[in-house]
Tab-separated table of N, CA and C in Angstrom:
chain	number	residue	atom	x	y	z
A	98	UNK	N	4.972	-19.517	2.115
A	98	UNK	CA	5.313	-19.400	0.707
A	98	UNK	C	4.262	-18.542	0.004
A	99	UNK	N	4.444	-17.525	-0.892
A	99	UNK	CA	3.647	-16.677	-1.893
A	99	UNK	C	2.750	-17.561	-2.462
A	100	UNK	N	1.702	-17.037	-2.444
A	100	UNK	CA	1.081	-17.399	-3.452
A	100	UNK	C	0.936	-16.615	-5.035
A	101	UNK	N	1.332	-17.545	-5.781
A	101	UNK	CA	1.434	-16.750	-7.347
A	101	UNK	C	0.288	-16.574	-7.520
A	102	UNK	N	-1.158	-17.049	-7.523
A	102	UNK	CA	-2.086	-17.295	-8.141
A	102	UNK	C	-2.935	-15.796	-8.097
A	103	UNK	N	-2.569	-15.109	-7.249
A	103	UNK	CA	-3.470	-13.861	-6.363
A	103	UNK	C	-2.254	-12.861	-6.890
A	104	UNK	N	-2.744	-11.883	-7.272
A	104	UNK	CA	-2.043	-10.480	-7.496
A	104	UNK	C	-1.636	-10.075	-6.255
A	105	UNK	N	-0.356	-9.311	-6.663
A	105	UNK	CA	0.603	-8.751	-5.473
A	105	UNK	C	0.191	-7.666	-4.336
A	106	UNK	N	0.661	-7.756	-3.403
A	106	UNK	CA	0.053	-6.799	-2.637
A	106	UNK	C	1.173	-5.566	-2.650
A	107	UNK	N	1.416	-4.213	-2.697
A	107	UNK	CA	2.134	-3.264	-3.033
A	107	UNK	C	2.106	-2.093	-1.965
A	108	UNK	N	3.718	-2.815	-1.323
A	108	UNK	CA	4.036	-1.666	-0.015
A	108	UNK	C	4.479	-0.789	-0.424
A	109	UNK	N	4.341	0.743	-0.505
A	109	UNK	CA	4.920	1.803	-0.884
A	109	UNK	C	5.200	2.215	0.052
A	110	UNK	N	6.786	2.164	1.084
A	110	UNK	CA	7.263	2.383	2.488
A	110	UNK	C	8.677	3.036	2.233
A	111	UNK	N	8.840	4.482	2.705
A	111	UNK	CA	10.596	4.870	2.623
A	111	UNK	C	11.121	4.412	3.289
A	112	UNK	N	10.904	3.444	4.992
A	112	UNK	CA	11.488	3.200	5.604
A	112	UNK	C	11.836	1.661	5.356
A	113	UNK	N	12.900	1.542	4.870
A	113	UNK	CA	13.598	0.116	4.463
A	113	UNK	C	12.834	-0.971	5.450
A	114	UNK	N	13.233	-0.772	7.036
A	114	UNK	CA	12.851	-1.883	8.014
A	114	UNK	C	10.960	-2.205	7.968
A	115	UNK	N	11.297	-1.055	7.921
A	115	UNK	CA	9.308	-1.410	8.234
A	115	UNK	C	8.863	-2.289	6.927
A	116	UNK	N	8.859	-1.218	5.646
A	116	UNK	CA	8.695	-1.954	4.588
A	116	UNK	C	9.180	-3.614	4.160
A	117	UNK	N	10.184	-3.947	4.549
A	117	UNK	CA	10.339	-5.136	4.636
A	117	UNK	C	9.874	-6.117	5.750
A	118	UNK	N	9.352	-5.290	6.753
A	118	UNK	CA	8.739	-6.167	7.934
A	118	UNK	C	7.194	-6.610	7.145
A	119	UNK	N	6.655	-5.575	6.894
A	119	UNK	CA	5.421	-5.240	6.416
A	119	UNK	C	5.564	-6.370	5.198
A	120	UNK	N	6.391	-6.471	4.226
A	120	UNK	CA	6.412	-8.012	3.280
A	120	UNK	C	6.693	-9.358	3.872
A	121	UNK	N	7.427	-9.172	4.815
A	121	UNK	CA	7.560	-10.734	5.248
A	121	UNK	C	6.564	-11.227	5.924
A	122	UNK	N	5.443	-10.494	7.107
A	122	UNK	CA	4.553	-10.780	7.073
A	122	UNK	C	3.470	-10.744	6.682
A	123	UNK	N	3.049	-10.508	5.481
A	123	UNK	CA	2.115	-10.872	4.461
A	123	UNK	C	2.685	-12.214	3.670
A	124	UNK	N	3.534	-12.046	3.279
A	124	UNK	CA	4.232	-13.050	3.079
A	124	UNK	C	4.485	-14.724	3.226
A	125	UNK	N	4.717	-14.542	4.623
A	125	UNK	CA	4.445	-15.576	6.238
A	125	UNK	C	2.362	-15.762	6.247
A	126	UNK	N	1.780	-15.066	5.753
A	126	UNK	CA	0.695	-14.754	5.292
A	126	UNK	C	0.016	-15.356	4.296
A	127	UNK	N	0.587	-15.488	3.380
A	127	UNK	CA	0.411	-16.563	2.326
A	127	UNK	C	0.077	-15.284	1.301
A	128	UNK	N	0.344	-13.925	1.344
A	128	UNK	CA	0.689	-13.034	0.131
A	128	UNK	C	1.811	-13.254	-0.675
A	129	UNK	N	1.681	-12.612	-2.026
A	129	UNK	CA	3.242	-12.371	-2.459
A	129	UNK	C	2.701	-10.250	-2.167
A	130	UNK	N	3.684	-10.181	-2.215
A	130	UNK	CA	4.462	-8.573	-2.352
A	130	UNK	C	4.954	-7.818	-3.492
A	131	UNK	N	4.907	-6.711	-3.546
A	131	UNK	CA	5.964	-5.679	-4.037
A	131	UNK	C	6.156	-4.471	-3.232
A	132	UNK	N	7.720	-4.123	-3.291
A	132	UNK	CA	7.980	-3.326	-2.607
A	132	UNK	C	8.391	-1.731	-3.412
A	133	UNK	N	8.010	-0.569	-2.399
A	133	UNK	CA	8.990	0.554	-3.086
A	133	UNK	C	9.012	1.607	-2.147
A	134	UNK	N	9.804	2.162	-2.364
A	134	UNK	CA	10.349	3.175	-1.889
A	134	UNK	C	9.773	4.880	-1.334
A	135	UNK	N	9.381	4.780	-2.472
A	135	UNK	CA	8.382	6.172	-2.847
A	135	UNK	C	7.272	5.821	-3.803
A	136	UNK	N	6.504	7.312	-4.010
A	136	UNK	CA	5.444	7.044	-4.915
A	136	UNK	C	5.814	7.109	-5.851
A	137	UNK	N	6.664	7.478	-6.631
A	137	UNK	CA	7.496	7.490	-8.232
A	137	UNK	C	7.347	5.749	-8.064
A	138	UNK	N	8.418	5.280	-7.106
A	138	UNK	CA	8.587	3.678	-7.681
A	138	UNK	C	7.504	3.049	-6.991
A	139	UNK	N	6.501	3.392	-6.575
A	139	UNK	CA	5.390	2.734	-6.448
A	139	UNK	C	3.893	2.804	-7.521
A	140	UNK	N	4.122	4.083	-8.477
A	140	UNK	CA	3.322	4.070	-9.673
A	140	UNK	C	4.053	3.453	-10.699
A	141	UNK	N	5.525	3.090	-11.019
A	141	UNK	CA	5.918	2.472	-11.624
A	141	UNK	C	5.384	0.802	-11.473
A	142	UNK	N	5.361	-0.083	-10.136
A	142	UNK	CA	5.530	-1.160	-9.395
A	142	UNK	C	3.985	-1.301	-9.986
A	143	UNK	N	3.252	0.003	-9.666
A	143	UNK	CA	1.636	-0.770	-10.033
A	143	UNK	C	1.412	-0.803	-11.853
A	144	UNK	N	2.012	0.218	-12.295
A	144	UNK	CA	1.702	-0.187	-13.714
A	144	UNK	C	1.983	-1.794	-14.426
A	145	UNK	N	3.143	-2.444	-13.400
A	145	UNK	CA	3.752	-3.798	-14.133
A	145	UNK	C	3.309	-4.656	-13.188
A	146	UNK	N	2.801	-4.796	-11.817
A	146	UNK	CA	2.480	-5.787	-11.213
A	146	UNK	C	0.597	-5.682	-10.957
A	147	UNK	N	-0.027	-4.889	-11.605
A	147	UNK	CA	-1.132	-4.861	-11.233
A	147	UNK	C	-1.639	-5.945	-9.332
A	148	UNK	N	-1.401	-4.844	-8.539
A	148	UNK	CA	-1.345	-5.227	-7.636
A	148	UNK	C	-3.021	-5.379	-6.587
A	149	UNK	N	-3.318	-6.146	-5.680
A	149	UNK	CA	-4.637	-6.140	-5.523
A	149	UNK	C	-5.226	-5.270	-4.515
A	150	UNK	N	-4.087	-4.829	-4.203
A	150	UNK	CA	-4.331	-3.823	-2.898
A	150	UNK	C	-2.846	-3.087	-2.676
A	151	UNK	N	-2.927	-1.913	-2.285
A	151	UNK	CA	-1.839	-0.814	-1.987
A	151	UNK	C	-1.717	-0.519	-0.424
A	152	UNK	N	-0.618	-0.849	0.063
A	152	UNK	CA	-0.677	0.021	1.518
A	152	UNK	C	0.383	1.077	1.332
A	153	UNK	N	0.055	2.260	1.665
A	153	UNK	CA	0.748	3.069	1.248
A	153	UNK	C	1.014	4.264	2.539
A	154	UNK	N	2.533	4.548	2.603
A	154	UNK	CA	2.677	5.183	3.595
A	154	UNK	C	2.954	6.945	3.034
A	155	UNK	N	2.539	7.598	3.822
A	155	UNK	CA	2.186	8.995	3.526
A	155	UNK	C	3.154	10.461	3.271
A	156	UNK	N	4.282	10.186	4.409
A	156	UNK	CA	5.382	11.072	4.307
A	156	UNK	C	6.809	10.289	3.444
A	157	UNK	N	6.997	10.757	2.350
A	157	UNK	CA	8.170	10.022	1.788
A	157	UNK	C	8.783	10.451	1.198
A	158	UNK	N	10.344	10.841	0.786
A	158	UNK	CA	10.721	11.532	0.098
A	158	UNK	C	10.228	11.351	-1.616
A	159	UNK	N	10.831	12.190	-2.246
A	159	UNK	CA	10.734	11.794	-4.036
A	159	UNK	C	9.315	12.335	-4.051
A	160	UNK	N	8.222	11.103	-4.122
A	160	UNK	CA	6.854	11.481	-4.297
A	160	UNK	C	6.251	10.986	-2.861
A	161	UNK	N	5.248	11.881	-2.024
A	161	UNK	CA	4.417	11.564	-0.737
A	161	UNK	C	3.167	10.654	-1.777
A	162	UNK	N	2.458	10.126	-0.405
A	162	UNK	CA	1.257	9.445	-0.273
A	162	UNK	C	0.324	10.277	-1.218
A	163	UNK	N	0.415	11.439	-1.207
A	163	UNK	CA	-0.807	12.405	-1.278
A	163	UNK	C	-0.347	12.725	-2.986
A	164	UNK	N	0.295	12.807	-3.155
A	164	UNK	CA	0.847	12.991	-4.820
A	164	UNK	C	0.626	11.919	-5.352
A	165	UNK	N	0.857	10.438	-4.835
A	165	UNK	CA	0.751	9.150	-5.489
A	165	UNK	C	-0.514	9.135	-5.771
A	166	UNK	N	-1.933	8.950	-4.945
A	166	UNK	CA	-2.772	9.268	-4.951
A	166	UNK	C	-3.428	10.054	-6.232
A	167	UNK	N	-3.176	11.370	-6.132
A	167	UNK	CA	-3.061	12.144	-7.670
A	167	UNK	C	-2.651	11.308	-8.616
A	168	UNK	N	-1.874	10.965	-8.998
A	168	UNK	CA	-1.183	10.485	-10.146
A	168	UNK	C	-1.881	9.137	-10.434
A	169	UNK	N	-2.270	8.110	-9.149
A	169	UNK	CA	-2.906	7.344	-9.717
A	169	UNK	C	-4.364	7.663	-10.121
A	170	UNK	N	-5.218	8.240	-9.775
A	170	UNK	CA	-6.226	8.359	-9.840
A	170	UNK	C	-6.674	8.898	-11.530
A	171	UNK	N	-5.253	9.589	-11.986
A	171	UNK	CA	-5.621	9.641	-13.474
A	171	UNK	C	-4.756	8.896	-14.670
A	172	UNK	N	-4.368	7.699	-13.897
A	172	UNK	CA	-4.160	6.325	-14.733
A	172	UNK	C	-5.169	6.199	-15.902
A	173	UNK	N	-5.040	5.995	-17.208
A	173	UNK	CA	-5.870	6.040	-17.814
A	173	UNK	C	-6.459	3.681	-17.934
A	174	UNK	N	-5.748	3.307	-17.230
A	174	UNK	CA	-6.701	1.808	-17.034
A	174	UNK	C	-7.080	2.309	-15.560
A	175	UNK	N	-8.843	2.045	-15.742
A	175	UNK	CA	-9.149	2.110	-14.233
A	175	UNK	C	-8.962	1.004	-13.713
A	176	UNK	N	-8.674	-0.207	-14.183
A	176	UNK	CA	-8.296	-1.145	-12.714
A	176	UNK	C	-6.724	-0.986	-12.375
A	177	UNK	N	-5.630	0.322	-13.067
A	177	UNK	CA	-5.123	0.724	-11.924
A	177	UNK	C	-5.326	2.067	-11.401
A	178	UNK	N	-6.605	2.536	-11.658
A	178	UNK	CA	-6.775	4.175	-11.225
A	178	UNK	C	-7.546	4.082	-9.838
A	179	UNK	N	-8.070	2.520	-9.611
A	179	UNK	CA	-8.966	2.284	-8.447
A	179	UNK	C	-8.367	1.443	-8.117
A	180	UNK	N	-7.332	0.759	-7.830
A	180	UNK	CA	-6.415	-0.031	-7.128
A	180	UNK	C	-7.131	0.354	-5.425
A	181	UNK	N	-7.204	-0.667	-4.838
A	181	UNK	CA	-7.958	0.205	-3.434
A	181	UNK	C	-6.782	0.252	-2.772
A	182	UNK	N	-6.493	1.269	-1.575
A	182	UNK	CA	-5.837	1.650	-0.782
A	182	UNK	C	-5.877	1.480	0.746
A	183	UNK	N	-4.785	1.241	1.498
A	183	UNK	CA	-4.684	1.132	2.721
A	183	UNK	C	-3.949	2.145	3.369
A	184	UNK	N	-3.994	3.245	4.248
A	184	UNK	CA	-2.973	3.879	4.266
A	184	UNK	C	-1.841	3.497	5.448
A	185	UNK	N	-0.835	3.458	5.785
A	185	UNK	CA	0.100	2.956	6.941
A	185	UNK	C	1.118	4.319	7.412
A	186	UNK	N	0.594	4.850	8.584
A	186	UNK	CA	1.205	6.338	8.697
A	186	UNK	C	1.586	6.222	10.001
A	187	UNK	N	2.869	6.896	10.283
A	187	UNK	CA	3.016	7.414	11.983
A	187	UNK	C	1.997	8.815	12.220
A	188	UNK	N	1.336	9.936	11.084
A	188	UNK	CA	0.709	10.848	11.540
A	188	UNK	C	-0.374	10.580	12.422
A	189	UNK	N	-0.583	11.239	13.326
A	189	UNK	CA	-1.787	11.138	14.434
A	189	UNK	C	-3.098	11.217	13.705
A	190	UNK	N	-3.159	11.673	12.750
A	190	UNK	CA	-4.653	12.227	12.570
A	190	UNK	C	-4.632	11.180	10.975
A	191	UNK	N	-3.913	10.101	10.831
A	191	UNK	CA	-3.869	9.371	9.772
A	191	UNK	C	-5.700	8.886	9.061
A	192	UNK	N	-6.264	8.613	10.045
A	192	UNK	CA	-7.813	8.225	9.717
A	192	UNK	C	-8.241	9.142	9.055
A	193	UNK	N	-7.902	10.115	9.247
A	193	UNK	CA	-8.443	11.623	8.498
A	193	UNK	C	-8.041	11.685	7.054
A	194	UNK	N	-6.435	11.387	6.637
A	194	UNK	CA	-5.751	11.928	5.740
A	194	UNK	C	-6.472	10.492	4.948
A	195	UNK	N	-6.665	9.364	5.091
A	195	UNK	CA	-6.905	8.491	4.938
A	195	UNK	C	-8.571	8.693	4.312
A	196	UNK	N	-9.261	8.822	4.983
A	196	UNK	CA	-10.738	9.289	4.431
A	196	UNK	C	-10.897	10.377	3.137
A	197	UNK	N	-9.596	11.408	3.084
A	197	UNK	CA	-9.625	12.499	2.268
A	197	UNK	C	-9.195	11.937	0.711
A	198	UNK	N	-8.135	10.591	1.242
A	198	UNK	CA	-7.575	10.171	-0.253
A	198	UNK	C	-8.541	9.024	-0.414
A	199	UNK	N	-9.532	9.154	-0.136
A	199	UNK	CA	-10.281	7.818	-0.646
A	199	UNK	C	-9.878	6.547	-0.079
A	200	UNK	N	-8.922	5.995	0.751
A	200	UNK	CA	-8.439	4.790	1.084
A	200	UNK	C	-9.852	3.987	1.975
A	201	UNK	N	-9.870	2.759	1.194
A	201	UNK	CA	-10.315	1.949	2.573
A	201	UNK	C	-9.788	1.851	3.600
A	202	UNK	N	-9.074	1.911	4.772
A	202	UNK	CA	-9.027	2.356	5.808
A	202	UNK	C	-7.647	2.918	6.250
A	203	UNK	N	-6.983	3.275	7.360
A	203	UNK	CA	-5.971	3.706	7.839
A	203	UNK	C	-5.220	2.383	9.119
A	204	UNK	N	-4.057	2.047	9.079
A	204	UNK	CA	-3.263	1.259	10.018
A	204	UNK	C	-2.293	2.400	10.524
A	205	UNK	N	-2.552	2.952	11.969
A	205	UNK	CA	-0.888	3.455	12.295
A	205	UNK	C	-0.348	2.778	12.569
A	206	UNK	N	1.045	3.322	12.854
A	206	UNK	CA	2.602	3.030	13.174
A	206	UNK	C	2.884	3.187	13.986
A	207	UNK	N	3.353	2.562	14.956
A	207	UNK	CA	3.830	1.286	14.645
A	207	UNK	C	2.508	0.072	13.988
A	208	UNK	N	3.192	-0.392	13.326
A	208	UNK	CA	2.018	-1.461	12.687
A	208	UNK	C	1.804	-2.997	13.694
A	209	UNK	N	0.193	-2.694	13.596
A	209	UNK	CA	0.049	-3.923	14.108
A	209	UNK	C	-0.202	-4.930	13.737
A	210	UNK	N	0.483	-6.208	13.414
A	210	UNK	CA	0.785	-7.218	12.430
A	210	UNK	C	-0.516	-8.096	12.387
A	211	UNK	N	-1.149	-8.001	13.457
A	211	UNK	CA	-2.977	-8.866	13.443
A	211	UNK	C	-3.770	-8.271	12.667
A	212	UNK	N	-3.728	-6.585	12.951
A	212	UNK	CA	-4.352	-6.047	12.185
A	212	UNK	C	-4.091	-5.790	10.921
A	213	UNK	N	-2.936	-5.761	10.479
A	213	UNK	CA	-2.477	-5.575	8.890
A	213	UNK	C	-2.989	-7.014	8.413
A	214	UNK	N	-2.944	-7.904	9.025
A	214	UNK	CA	-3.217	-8.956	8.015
A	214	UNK	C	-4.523	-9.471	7.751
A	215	UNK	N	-5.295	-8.824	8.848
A	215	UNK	CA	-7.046	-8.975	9.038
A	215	UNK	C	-7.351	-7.872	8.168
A	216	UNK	N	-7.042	-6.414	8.028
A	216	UNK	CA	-7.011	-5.264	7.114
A	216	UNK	C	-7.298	-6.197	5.613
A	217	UNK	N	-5.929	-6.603	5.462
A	217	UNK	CA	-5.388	-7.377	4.235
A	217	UNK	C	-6.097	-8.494	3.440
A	218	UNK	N	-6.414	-9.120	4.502
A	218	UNK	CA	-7.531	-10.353	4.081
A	218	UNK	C	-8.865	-9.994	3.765
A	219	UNK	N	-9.247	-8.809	4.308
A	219	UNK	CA	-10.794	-8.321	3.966
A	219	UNK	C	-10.891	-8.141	2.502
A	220	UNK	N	-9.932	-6.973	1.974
A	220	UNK	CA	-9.508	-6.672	0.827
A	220	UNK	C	-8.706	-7.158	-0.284
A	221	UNK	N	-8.357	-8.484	0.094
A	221	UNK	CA	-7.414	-9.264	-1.091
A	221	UNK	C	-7.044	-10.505	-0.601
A	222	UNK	N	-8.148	-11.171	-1.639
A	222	UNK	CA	-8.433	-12.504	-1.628
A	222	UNK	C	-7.256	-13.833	-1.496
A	223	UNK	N	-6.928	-14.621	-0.885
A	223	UNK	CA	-5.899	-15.157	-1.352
A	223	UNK	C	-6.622	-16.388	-2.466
């Protein structure tokens, strides 16, 4: 069951399955979630859920990883312009793209569910 008490954690995933895999276990986790699609509805998702952590995946239609990034960073509240970041990518060289946008660290893809939730727990408290 979610916990209400702890701010949301905020998957920004185009791929329906993953993204919803990726909430149910955080979830199963004792997170609550928000989900989206792209970075359009994932700068929307953080302006109203002030979320405690972002995992954010990189290639997406509408708005990429790398534009979201931009856009948040000149949020004019910095506790959502520094929202910290996780990145979740099938690219090979993800650690890289990951270091360039500032993220605390990189998870590839396929995701590994020990590690997303050990990732997760470092960075957002339940």
């Amino acid at each position: 069951m979610p916990m209400t008490s702890t701010p949301p954690i905020l998957v920004i995933e185009d791929h329906e399955d993953t993204r919803e895999m990726v909430r149910q276990v955080l979830q199963i986790g004792g997170f609550s979630t928000v989900g989206a699609e792209n970075g359009a509805e994932g700068l929307r998702a953080l302006k109203v859920h002030h979320p405690c952590l972002i995992l954010l995946d990189l290639s997406m239609p509408v708005m990429d990883g790398w534009h979201f990034r931009e856009h948040q960073r000149r949020l004019q509240e910095p506790e959502l312009a520094h929202t910290p970041v996780v990145v979740l990518s099938a690219l090979s060289d993800c650690r890289e793209h990951a270091r360039a946008l500032g993220a605390l660290d990189a998870i590839p893809k396929p995701v590994d569910f020990d590690r997303l939730l050990d990732t997760v727990k470092q960075h957002c408290r339940l």
